[in-house]
XYZ file of C-alpha atoms in Angstrom:
711
model
C 83.335 100.496 67.113
C 80.652 102.886 68.353
C 81.192 106.548 69.008
C 81.264 105.878 72.734
C 84.469 103.892 72.390
C 87.668 105.423 73.742
C 91.220 104.361 74.441
C 92.749 104.057 77.888
C 96.001 102.696 79.227
C 96.626 99.956 81.729
C 99.912 99.273 83.479
C 100.717 95.599 83.785
C 103.345 95.055 86.450
C 106.121 92.465 86.590
C 106.113 91.638 82.880
C 109.213 89.506 82.308
C 110.811 89.235 78.858
C 113.976 87.767 77.389
C 115.019 90.914 75.572
C 114.048 94.563 75.570
C 112.024 95.274 72.447
C 111.607 98.618 70.719
C 108.065 99.969 70.677
C 106.519 102.910 68.906
C 104.749 105.596 70.916
C 101.007 105.402 71.433
C 98.858 108.493 71.116
C 96.010 108.278 73.676
C 93.579 110.238 71.517
C 94.234 108.045 68.490
C 91.786 105.152 68.301
C 93.924 103.231 65.854
C 95.808 100.345 67.338
C 99.404 101.204 68.097
C 102.010 99.833 70.434
C 103.776 101.245 73.440
C 106.128 100.138 76.094
C 106.155 102.602 78.985
C 109.077 103.108 81.321
C 110.736 99.752 80.802
C 113.947 99.469 82.694
C 114.988 95.891 82.246
C 116.978 94.157 84.904
C 118.333 90.657 85.009
C 116.139 88.082 86.668
C 118.210 85.007 87.514
C 119.239 84.626 83.901
C 115.681 84.169 82.713
C 115.243 87.568 81.170
C 114.251 91.043 82.237
C 111.320 92.536 84.031
C 109.567 95.828 83.455
C 106.171 97.417 83.062
C 104.082 96.953 79.963
C 101.570 99.592 78.934
C 98.631 97.977 77.136
C 96.123 100.129 75.254
C 92.608 98.935 76.011
C 89.514 99.890 74.048
C 86.373 100.244 76.137
C 82.663 100.847 75.759
C 80.480 102.600 78.330
C 83.490 103.574 80.436
C 84.152 100.192 81.932
C 87.742 99.696 82.959
C 89.177 96.336 83.838
C 92.822 95.841 84.659
C 94.338 92.414 84.262
C 97.628 91.859 86.064
C 99.867 89.306 84.374
C 103.323 87.892 84.720
C 104.979 86.081 81.839
C 108.014 83.922 82.428
C 109.938 81.571 80.210
C 108.274 78.189 80.150
C 105.227 79.424 82.080
C 101.991 81.179 81.373
C 100.200 83.902 83.333
C 101.014 83.668 87.037
C 100.082 85.610 90.161
C 101.270 89.197 90.326
C 104.342 89.693 92.529
C 104.387 93.474 92.758
C 101.811 95.643 94.498
C 99.317 97.336 92.200
C 98.421 100.443 94.208
C 101.476 102.513 93.350
C 103.385 101.789 96.561
C 107.179 101.804 96.439
C 110.132 101.386 98.775
C 112.110 104.285 100.245
C 114.165 104.461 97.049
C 111.030 104.906 94.953
C 111.125 101.455 93.343
C 108.171 99.019 93.086
C 107.891 96.617 96.004
C 107.310 92.881 96.103
C 104.066 91.870 97.753
C 105.587 88.837 99.465
C 108.360 90.784 101.189
C 106.568 93.950 102.265
C 103.338 95.260 103.673
C 100.389 93.339 105.069
C 100.162 92.469 108.719
C 103.898 91.774 108.753
C 104.586 95.491 108.351
C 101.505 96.596 110.266
C 102.626 94.723 113.372
C 105.373 97.315 113.894
C 102.906 100.149 113.353
C 100.348 98.685 115.762
C 102.935 98.039 118.500
C 104.259 101.572 117.995
C 100.778 102.925 118.544
C 100.373 101.046 121.826
C 103.486 102.655 123.329
C 102.835 106.080 121.800
C 99.254 106.203 123.085
C 100.529 105.157 126.499
C 102.872 108.159 126.354
C 100.244 110.631 125.144
C 97.470 109.595 127.518
C 99.993 109.322 130.317
C 100.258 113.098 129.974
C 96.745 114.126 128.932
C 94.585 111.887 131.152
C 95.682 113.496 134.407
C 96.777 116.904 133.131
C 93.820 118.742 134.685
C 94.856 117.354 138.082
C 98.421 118.608 137.655
C 97.195 122.066 136.669
C 94.918 122.149 139.720
C 97.165 120.601 142.376
C 100.602 121.782 141.258
C 99.964 124.975 139.281
C 96.971 125.957 141.478
C 94.462 126.731 138.711
C 90.656 126.859 139.093
C 88.033 124.592 137.498
C 87.277 126.665 134.409
C 90.899 127.756 133.851
C 92.396 124.278 134.212
C 89.675 122.656 132.099
C 90.086 125.212 129.330
C 93.875 124.924 129.373
C 93.532 121.173 128.909
C 90.992 121.410 126.091
C 92.959 124.175 124.341
C 96.083 122.031 124.409
C 94.230 118.893 123.320
C 92.566 120.951 120.588
C 95.990 122.010 119.322
C 97.136 118.387 119.475
C 94.336 117.409 117.105
C 94.453 120.472 114.827
C 98.177 120.371 113.978
C 97.778 117.140 111.953
C 96.522 119.343 109.112
C 100.036 120.808 108.909
C 101.580 117.353 109.191
C 99.376 116.017 106.413
C 100.289 118.966 104.182
C 104.025 118.412 104.662
C 103.612 114.680 103.995
C 101.522 115.056 100.847
C 103.399 118.010 99.381
C 107.018 117.566 100.390
C 108.549 114.846 102.550
C 106.155 111.934 102.176
C 104.482 110.162 105.090
C 107.497 108.236 106.350
C 109.998 111.090 106.593
C 107.388 113.513 107.927
C 106.608 110.981 110.634
C 110.269 110.428 111.547
C 110.995 114.174 111.715
C 107.890 114.877 113.795
C 108.726 112.023 116.171
C 111.996 113.763 117.023
C 110.098 116.960 117.897
C 107.548 114.944 119.879
C 110.273 113.254 121.933
C 111.986 116.605 122.594
C 108.738 118.127 123.879
C 107.845 115.298 126.235
C 111.426 115.183 127.565
C 111.312 118.907 128.392
C 107.906 118.410 130.009
C 109.354 115.715 132.268
C 112.022 118.171 133.392
C 109.365 120.834 134.037
C 107.467 118.601 136.485
C 110.647 117.214 138.084
C 112.771 120.264 138.929
C 111.541 122.274 141.966
C 112.649 125.529 140.348
C 110.216 124.983 137.462
C 107.037 124.732 139.558
C 105.453 126.751 142.395
C 106.024 125.718 146.042
C 103.762 123.164 147.724
C 100.549 124.493 149.193
C 98.322 122.980 151.881
C 95.340 125.312 151.510
C 92.005 123.533 151.000
C 91.159 125.970 148.216
C 94.187 125.595 145.952
C 93.256 128.710 143.983
C 94.428 130.735 147.023
C 97.938 129.276 146.747
C 100.889 130.961 145.067
C 100.599 130.850 141.293
C 103.294 129.656 138.909
C 105.697 132.346 137.678
C 105.847 133.507 134.075
C 109.072 131.555 133.520
C 107.605 128.381 135.011
C 104.494 128.656 132.858
C 106.609 129.418 129.769
C 108.698 126.273 130.227
C 105.689 124.088 131.038
C 103.444 125.281 128.214
C 106.403 125.551 125.827
C 107.050 121.843 126.394
C 103.355 120.987 126.038
C 102.978 122.812 122.738
C 106.286 121.499 121.358
C 104.844 118.072 122.025
C 101.674 119.168 120.211
C 103.636 120.201 117.111
C 105.352 116.801 117.102
C 102.088 114.901 117.287
C 100.842 117.005 114.385
C 103.311 115.207 112.150
C 102.776 111.736 113.584
C 98.987 111.500 113.968
C 97.840 111.879 110.337
C 100.665 109.780 108.961
C 100.990 106.757 111.229
C 97.468 105.454 110.626
C 97.814 106.209 106.906
C 101.147 104.393 106.790
C 99.399 101.421 108.379
C 96.540 101.483 105.871
C 99.017 101.830 102.994
C 100.386 98.380 103.823
C 97.270 96.801 102.291
C 96.822 96.780 98.512
C 93.240 97.588 97.492
C 93.846 95.783 94.206
C 94.504 92.473 95.936
C 91.362 90.690 97.226
C 92.999 89.155 100.301
C 94.724 92.364 101.384
C 91.602 94.419 100.720
C 89.661 92.144 103.053
C 92.364 92.427 105.725
C 92.193 96.202 105.466
C 88.522 96.176 106.480
C 89.569 95.042 109.970
C 92.645 97.243 110.182
C 90.946 100.315 111.608
C 89.122 98.252 114.243
C 92.371 96.741 115.484
C 94.060 100.109 115.098
C 91.635 101.500 117.651
C 92.209 98.390 119.753
C 95.950 99.181 119.923
C 95.251 102.829 120.754
C 93.089 102.015 123.702
C 95.321 99.208 124.934
C 98.015 101.855 125.441
C 95.389 104.163 126.915
C 94.337 101.483 129.403
C 97.870 101.261 130.785
C 98.083 105.053 131.032
C 94.719 105.404 132.789
C 95.494 102.757 135.387
C 99.204 102.368 136.112
C 100.532 105.786 135.098
C 97.836 107.920 136.732
C 98.213 105.894 139.939
C 101.965 106.560 139.921
C 101.360 110.265 139.307
C 98.852 110.571 142.168
C 100.607 108.347 144.707
C 104.317 108.084 143.841
C 105.247 111.292 142.069
C 104.819 113.336 138.922
C 108.487 113.020 137.951
C 108.294 109.231 137.595
C 104.751 109.506 136.252
C 106.015 111.606 133.324
C 109.369 109.839 132.882
C 107.644 106.553 132.039
C 105.603 108.054 129.160
C 108.823 109.613 127.853
C 110.511 106.214 127.912
C 107.461 104.658 126.252
C 107.600 107.162 123.395
C 111.310 106.498 122.847
C 110.612 102.747 122.695
C 107.752 103.269 120.245
C 109.965 105.227 117.848
C 112.633 102.508 117.927
C 109.982 99.855 117.198
C 108.658 101.819 114.239
C 112.122 102.332 112.745
C 112.847 98.608 113.105
C 110.046 97.845 110.671
C 111.389 100.199 107.971
C 112.539 97.430 105.543
C 109.002 96.032 105.416
C 107.031 99.231 104.795
C 105.330 100.199 101.563
C 105.311 103.900 100.747
C 103.255 106.184 98.543
C 105.076 109.048 96.872
C 104.035 112.623 97.764
C 101.578 113.866 95.153
C 101.995 117.596 95.715
C 100.228 120.109 97.908
C 96.627 119.052 98.382
C 95.572 122.496 99.557
C 97.212 124.165 96.561
C 95.508 121.758 94.149
C 92.141 122.428 95.780
C 92.744 126.180 95.768
C 93.555 126.043 92.043
C 90.200 124.424 91.310
C 88.210 126.943 93.343
C 90.073 129.936 91.890
C 89.782 128.630 88.316
C 86.037 128.014 88.744
C 85.489 131.499 90.178
C 87.493 133.136 87.386
C 85.265 131.389 84.833
C 81.993 131.758 86.719
C 80.196 132.991 83.592
C 81.421 130.122 81.408
C 78.752 127.434 80.830
C 79.596 123.819 81.645
C 79.200 121.538 78.604
C 76.699 118.706 78.922
C 79.147 116.153 77.547
C 81.881 115.436 80.145
C 84.235 114.473 77.299
C 84.506 118.159 76.417
C 86.095 118.893 79.792
C 89.863 119.089 80.059
C 91.587 115.939 81.255
C 95.129 114.603 81.159
C 95.966 111.467 79.208
C 95.869 108.208 81.095
C 99.557 107.841 80.298
C 100.305 110.932 82.411
C 98.641 109.348 85.426
C 100.414 106.075 84.758
C 103.779 107.849 84.825
C 102.944 109.359 88.208
C 101.493 106.123 89.564
C 98.261 107.956 90.342
C 94.593 107.501 89.456
C 92.208 109.203 87.069
C 88.637 110.023 88.125
C 85.555 110.426 85.953
C 83.403 113.546 86.086
C 80.404 113.401 88.425
C 77.240 115.560 88.419
C 77.730 116.881 91.958
C 79.018 120.423 92.653
C 78.792 121.237 88.946
C 79.999 124.790 89.481
C 83.525 123.468 90.063
C 83.455 121.809 86.632
C 83.982 125.304 85.221
C 87.609 124.890 86.295
C 88.145 122.255 83.576
C 86.378 124.115 80.766
C 88.871 125.282 78.157
C 88.746 129.019 77.505
C 91.167 130.484 75.025
C 94.833 129.578 75.151
C 95.356 130.227 78.859
C 96.494 126.904 80.337
C 97.708 128.272 83.664
C 97.050 125.774 86.501
C 95.095 128.572 88.207
C 92.897 128.865 85.111
C 92.554 125.310 83.792
C 92.404 122.141 85.899
C 91.935 118.507 84.970
C 88.714 116.602 85.636
C 90.524 114.414 88.167
C 91.803 117.447 90.065
C 88.278 118.874 90.171
C 86.782 115.567 91.313
C 89.368 115.279 94.092
C 88.414 118.743 95.297
C 84.722 117.884 95.124
C 85.258 114.800 97.232
C 87.126 116.676 99.960
C 84.452 119.393 100.035
C 81.594 116.872 100.132
C 82.988 115.420 103.359
C 82.928 118.750 105.205
C 79.239 118.488 106.298
C 80.048 115.084 107.828
C 83.039 116.671 109.553
C 80.796 119.399 110.987
C 78.301 116.803 112.243
C 81.033 115.115 114.311
C 82.131 118.288 116.127
C 79.497 118.077 118.873
C 80.363 114.500 119.934
C 84.029 115.533 119.953
C 83.022 118.242 122.412
C 81.361 115.549 124.544
C 84.585 113.533 124.538
C 86.462 116.521 125.943
C 84.406 116.258 129.140
C 85.921 112.855 129.953
C 89.297 114.291 130.987
C 87.919 117.530 132.440
C 84.506 117.824 134.091
C 83.880 114.071 134.406
C 87.239 113.791 136.157
C 86.476 116.792 138.370
C 83.244 115.098 139.435
C 85.262 112.083 140.510
C 87.360 114.182 142.909
C 84.224 115.005 144.948
C 83.211 111.356 145.507
C 84.376 108.515 147.730
C 87.254 106.886 145.863
C 88.154 104.157 148.348
C 87.991 100.404 147.872
C 89.099 99.269 151.301
C 92.415 101.016 151.888
C 93.057 101.535 148.183
C 92.288 105.002 146.813
C 91.299 105.178 143.141
C 92.770 108.067 141.102
C 89.890 109.948 139.407
C 91.620 109.701 136.032
C 91.521 105.900 136.303
C 87.834 106.039 135.439
C 89.040 106.640 131.902
C 90.157 103.000 131.925
C 86.498 102.011 131.754
C 86.170 103.962 128.511
C 89.067 101.897 127.223
C 87.754 98.553 128.454
C 84.316 99.252 127.067
C 85.758 100.183 123.699
C 88.000 97.112 123.554
C 85.100 94.783 124.282
C 82.804 96.530 121.816
C 85.383 96.549 119.011
C 85.975 92.807 119.386
C 82.262 92.020 119.548
C 81.580 94.319 116.613
C 84.341 92.873 114.437
C 83.782 89.204 115.300
C 80.012 88.960 115.622
C 78.053 92.057 114.626
C 79.737 92.443 111.235
C 79.251 88.779 110.309
C 75.573 88.859 111.249
C 74.927 92.080 109.361
C 76.887 90.896 106.307
C 74.281 88.177 105.792
C 71.470 90.711 106.010
C 72.927 93.640 104.083
C 75.495 91.952 101.782
C 77.825 94.794 102.776
C 81.424 93.653 103.548
C 81.411 96.055 106.514
C 78.047 94.831 107.804
C 76.593 98.340 107.865
C 77.796 101.479 106.150
C 80.307 103.758 107.830
C 77.749 106.547 108.183
C 75.241 104.175 109.780
C 77.905 103.141 112.266
C 78.639 106.785 113.030
C 74.925 107.472 113.491
C 74.656 104.774 116.164
C 77.547 106.444 117.980
C 75.750 109.800 117.885
C 72.629 108.282 119.435
C 74.733 106.847 122.259
C 76.368 110.250 122.834
C 72.943 111.788 123.398
C 72.136 109.042 125.894
C 75.443 109.649 127.716
C 74.670 113.284 128.450
C 71.142 112.471 129.623
C 72.535 109.901 132.078
C 75.319 112.282 133.157
C 72.761 114.999 133.897
C 70.611 112.736 136.079
C 73.679 111.333 137.859
C 74.944 114.817 138.676
C 71.497 115.876 139.905
C 71.523 112.908 142.288
C 75.061 113.764 143.473
C 74.025 117.344 144.265
C 70.949 116.071 146.127
C 73.114 113.856 148.361
C 75.557 116.747 148.896
C 72.706 118.940 150.164
C 71.382 116.173 152.404
C 74.789 115.763 154.080
C 75.561 119.465 154.383
C 78.724 119.507 152.269
C 77.583 122.057 149.687
C 79.294 125.181 150.995
C 82.358 123.381 152.344
C 82.939 121.535 149.083
C 83.603 118.381 151.072
C 83.443 114.813 149.859
C 80.002 113.548 148.902
C 79.294 110.141 150.524
C 78.752 108.363 147.233
C 81.016 105.865 145.507
C 82.927 107.153 142.512
C 81.487 104.207 140.618
C 78.151 106.001 140.167
C 79.940 107.693 137.259
C 80.656 104.364 135.562
C 77.628 104.352 133.196
C 78.712 107.547 131.449
C 82.314 106.322 131.113
C 81.309 102.870 129.838
C 78.861 104.325 127.332
C 81.547 106.743 126.131
C 83.692 103.739 125.184
C 80.725 102.120 123.455
C 80.064 105.307 121.496
C 83.732 105.475 120.461
C 83.569 101.901 119.135
C 80.926 103.061 116.703
C 81.636 106.728 116.038
C 85.407 107.153 116.354
C 86.406 103.961 114.544
C 83.960 104.665 111.713
C 85.023 108.314 111.544
C 88.697 107.470 111.053
C 87.890 104.852 108.425
C 85.330 107.064 106.680
C 87.616 110.042 106.149
C 90.478 107.789 105.014
C 88.291 105.635 102.773
C 86.396 108.496 101.132
C 89.418 110.717 100.517
C 90.850 110.538 96.966
C 93.889 108.297 96.585
C 96.275 111.261 96.386
C 94.806 112.957 99.470
C 94.714 110.181 102.061
C 96.805 112.048 104.646
C 94.512 115.077 104.433
C 91.529 112.759 104.685
C 92.936 111.210 107.839
C 93.579 114.682 109.263
C 89.859 115.437 108.867
C 89.205 112.944 111.649
C 91.722 114.523 114.002
C 90.489 117.994 113.059
C 87.014 117.184 114.379
C 88.490 116.304 117.771
C 90.638 119.430 117.790
C 87.791 121.776 116.920
C 85.582 119.887 119.380
C 88.022 120.649 122.197
C 88.211 124.328 121.273
C 84.420 124.344 121.112
C 84.379 122.824 124.606
C 86.583 125.658 125.893
C 84.337 128.225 124.248
C 81.120 126.708 125.614
C 82.521 126.260 129.117
C 83.732 129.866 129.314
C 80.570 131.254 127.721
C 78.142 129.262 129.868
C 80.152 130.055 133.003
C 80.076 133.782 132.210
C 76.446 134.022 131.099
C 75.069 132.045 134.044
C 76.856 134.378 136.487
C 75.079 137.441 135.148
C 72.410 139.329 137.124
C 73.810 138.215 140.464
C 73.500 134.450 139.925
C 76.161 132.060 141.222
C 76.569 130.360 137.871
C 76.532 126.771 136.702
C 80.286 126.069 136.850
C 82.263 127.056 139.959
C 85.474 125.885 141.609
C 83.261 124.249 144.248
C 81.367 121.642 142.230
C 78.943 121.052 145.101
C 77.643 124.584 144.527
C 77.682 124.229 140.747
C 75.003 123.000 138.387
C 76.768 120.616 136.055
C 73.436 118.817 135.738
C 72.103 121.819 133.809
C 75.265 121.959 131.722
C 75.002 118.268 130.797
C 71.301 118.667 129.956
C 72.279 121.503 127.628
C 74.728 119.123 125.930
C 72.017 116.456 125.591
C 69.814 118.921 123.694
C 72.789 119.976 121.568
C 73.502 116.321 120.745
C 69.905 115.701 119.731
C 69.883 118.696 117.379
C 73.194 117.535 115.940
C 71.739 114.065 115.343
C 68.975 115.629 113.235
C 71.583 117.592 111.265
C 73.634 114.421 110.746
C 70.580 112.564 109.429
C 69.965 115.304 106.875
C 73.540 115.516 105.550
C 73.959 111.743 105.334
C 70.841 111.447 103.182
C 72.504 113.757 100.684
C 75.923 112.106 100.800
C 76.990 109.848 97.932
C 79.828 107.444 98.691
C 82.935 107.599 96.540
C 83.179 104.491 94.369
C 85.814 102.130 95.697
C 88.432 101.105 93.188
C 87.893 97.423 93.775
C 84.434 96.880 95.200
C 83.690 93.891 93.013
C 86.999 92.063 92.989
C 85.915 88.948 94.823
C 82.556 88.651 93.054
C 84.070 89.061 89.601
C 86.989 86.775 90.340
C 84.447 84.094 91.204
C 82.520 84.818 88.006
C 85.670 84.590 85.933
C 86.416 81.131 87.285
C 83.028 80.047 85.990
C 83.582 81.523 82.533
C 85.166 79.668 79.628
C 88.428 81.334 78.747
C 89.879 80.216 75.407
C 93.626 79.873 75.583
C 96.419 77.945 74.048
C 97.710 74.949 75.915
C 100.495 77.116 77.254
C 98.300 79.305 79.486
C 96.496 78.187 82.607
C 93.316 80.309 82.901
C 93.303 79.855 86.671
C 96.468 81.930 86.862
C 94.938 85.080 85.469
C 94.135 87.679 88.103
C 91.443 90.341 87.992
C 92.259 93.417 90.039
C 90.045 96.372 89.153
C 86.517 97.044 87.969
C 84.842 100.426 87.445
C 81.336 101.004 86.028
C 79.815 98.819 83.276
C 80.280 97.920 79.678
C 82.332 95.647 77.493
C 86.095 95.586 77.067
C 88.806 93.743 75.172
C 92.572 93.707 75.469
C 94.310 94.598 72.212
C 97.653 93.592 70.858
C 100.243 95.907 72.407
C 103.460 94.540 70.973
C 105.209 95.904 67.913
C 105.219 92.590 66.125
C 103.209 93.631 63.095
C 99.996 92.088 64.355
C 96.717 93.942 64.931
C 94.094 91.673 66.428
C 91.050 93.098 68.206
C 90.264 89.935 70.142
C 93.739 88.571 70.491
C 96.687 89.424 72.690
C 99.652 87.549 71.293
C 103.211 87.575 72.545
C 106.102 85.530 71.210
C 109.430 86.452 72.688
C 112.305 84.080 73.183
C 111.142 80.896 74.842
C 108.032 82.411 76.445
C 104.990 82.019 74.210
C 101.368 82.468 75.111
C 98.096 83.500 73.578
C 94.937 84.636 75.333
C 91.951 84.927 73.009
C 89.029 87.136 74.077
C 90.383 87.117 77.629
C 87.112 88.426 79.007
C 83.731 89.442 77.710
C 81.424 90.763 80.431
C-alpha cells in the first residue's frame, strides 16, 4: 500500500450471529490487519442468534470513507439495515429500530405540538402592545420597547436551553422541564390580566398616557409572568425543532430526502398556529375580554405539551455530547496559549483521537480544513502537557471553526430581524389610526398579522411544490437553490417592504393633514387595508429568509452542536428585537433635539414614521451588500451523505462478485466522504487475512463478498 494509506473504523449495525466470538483488540495506528469486535452485547433474537455491533477496520487511500451497513441472518445474505445509523437512541440509551421510530410518524406529534404552542405564544405576543397601551396606559415608545425587549429575551434564552440540552439533560428532558416553566408563566400571566387587583383601573381619557399607571406590584406580577414564560421558551425553542429534525436519519436516502421538506412544513405548522392567534384570539381579546383571550392560549399550551408527551415512544434521541461552549472555549484558549507554535503543513501531524473513540461515543470525526488556520495551533502537540485546555483534537477544532464561520451570516440576519419586530409594534400602531370597519365588523389591528401568516403559508407550499422542482432541473441541487441564495432573496424583499411602508405612511400623513386630524390624533379616513402590501410581503420574505435561516444554522452546525446551531437562528431574532428597541429609543431622542417634535410620538399623525421606515430601507440595502460579501467567502460544510442516491444508483450498475448466498441488491451504501479507493478487510478472528475478501462463516449463516466495491 502507498504511504497515504491509513486505517479507520466503521461500525456496522445489527450484525446478527449465532454465537459470540472472541476477538483480539485492533490498534488504530497499526496498519497490519487485525480483528476487533467493539461493544458486542449479544441478545437473543427469536432463537436465531444474537445481534450486536461489528467494528470493521477499513484501509483507505486519499481519505475516502465509505460505510456499508449490513445485516447477516441465518439462511440469508445481506439485508436492509434495521437500526438507525446516525447515533440516535431511545430514552434508555439503546439503539432504535428504524421501522418503529422516527420519520413522519414521530414528527407528526412534534408538528401538531408546534401548532398549539405557536397559537399560545402569538396569542400573547401579537396583541401585547395593545394591552400595554390600553390597560397599563403606556406610550408609543415605551410600549413598543417593552414588547421588543420581551420578545428579544424570548429569542435569546434559547442559547441557555441549547447549552443545557447539549451539556447535561439532552434535548428531550430539557424540553419537558422547560415546558413546565413555560406553562407556569403563561398561567400566572392569565391571572395578571384577569384579576382587577393586578391591573390599574379603567380609564376613559382619549390620551391613555394621562391615565393612572400600574403600581409597582402590578408591574412586578405582570412582567414576572412574562419573563418566566420567556425562560420556559428558552428551553423549548432550540430543542423542539432539533428533536423534529433528529427523527430523520441522514444515512438513509429516503429519510434524508424527507428531511429536506421538514423545515418548510415546520414553518407551515408555526404559522398555522399563528393564523389562529392573529384572527380568533386577538378578536376575543379586543371584543370579548383579555381574561378569556389569555386563558385560551394557556389551554392551547397545555394541550400541546400533552400531545408531545404522547409521542414519546416513537422519538429518536441523540445523547448529550458535553458543553459546546466549553469545548469551543478550550480550542480558543489552547490556540492562544500556543500562538507562537507553527502549524505543521501535514494535517496528519495534528493531534486527533482514534476513530474507535468516536465510535464508542456514537459521534463523528472531522478532517482538518485550511480555514481559520490559527485555531489549528490548539491541536499541535507541545511537550507532555495534554490538558484539554492545552491540546484539542482536530475534530474539536473543526467544530469550533464551523460555529465561528457562521457568525458573519448570523450578523447579516440581524437587520431583517429588526424589520420583523415592526410587525407587532409600529405596523400595528399604524393600524389603530385607520378605518378598521367592514360593514359593522371592526377588525382588530393585530389581525393584520394574519396576512403575514397566509402569505407565508402560500409561499411555502408554492416554493416546496413548484419552485424547488423547477430549480432542481436547472441547478441539480436537491434544494433547488442554496440556503444562502434563498436567504438573499428574503433580504431583497425586506428592503422592498420598508420602501413600500415609507411611501404608504407618507400617503397616510398626507390624508391626515387634508382632513385636519393631525393635532387631534383622530382616525384617518383610509382603510386599514392600505397596510396589506407590507404585511403580505413580510410573509413572503419569511418564506425565503426565515425558513432558510433555521435550516442553514441547523444544517451547517457540526453533528454534536445541532442545538446550539438551532439557537443561532433564534438569537438573530432576539438581538434584532433588542436592536429595534435601541434604534427606536435613539431615533426618538435624537430627532427631538434642538426643539424639533421628533419622528416618533404618541400621536402618530404628528409623527414621521415615513422617515423612520426610509432609514430602515437604507439600512437594509447596506446590510444586503454586507450579506453578499460574507456569502462569497462562506464555504458550506460537507454533508455526511450528499451522494447517497447517486452512488446507490451507480452501485446497482456495477458488477459485484458474490457467492450464490448473497444478493447484491441487498447491500446498502450509506456514507461517502471525499475521493479515493477503499476495500473492506477481513475483520473476524478466523485466521484469515484477505485484502479483497470479507469472509464470515458462523453457524448456519455463511456469506462471502469479494471486492465489495471499487470506485
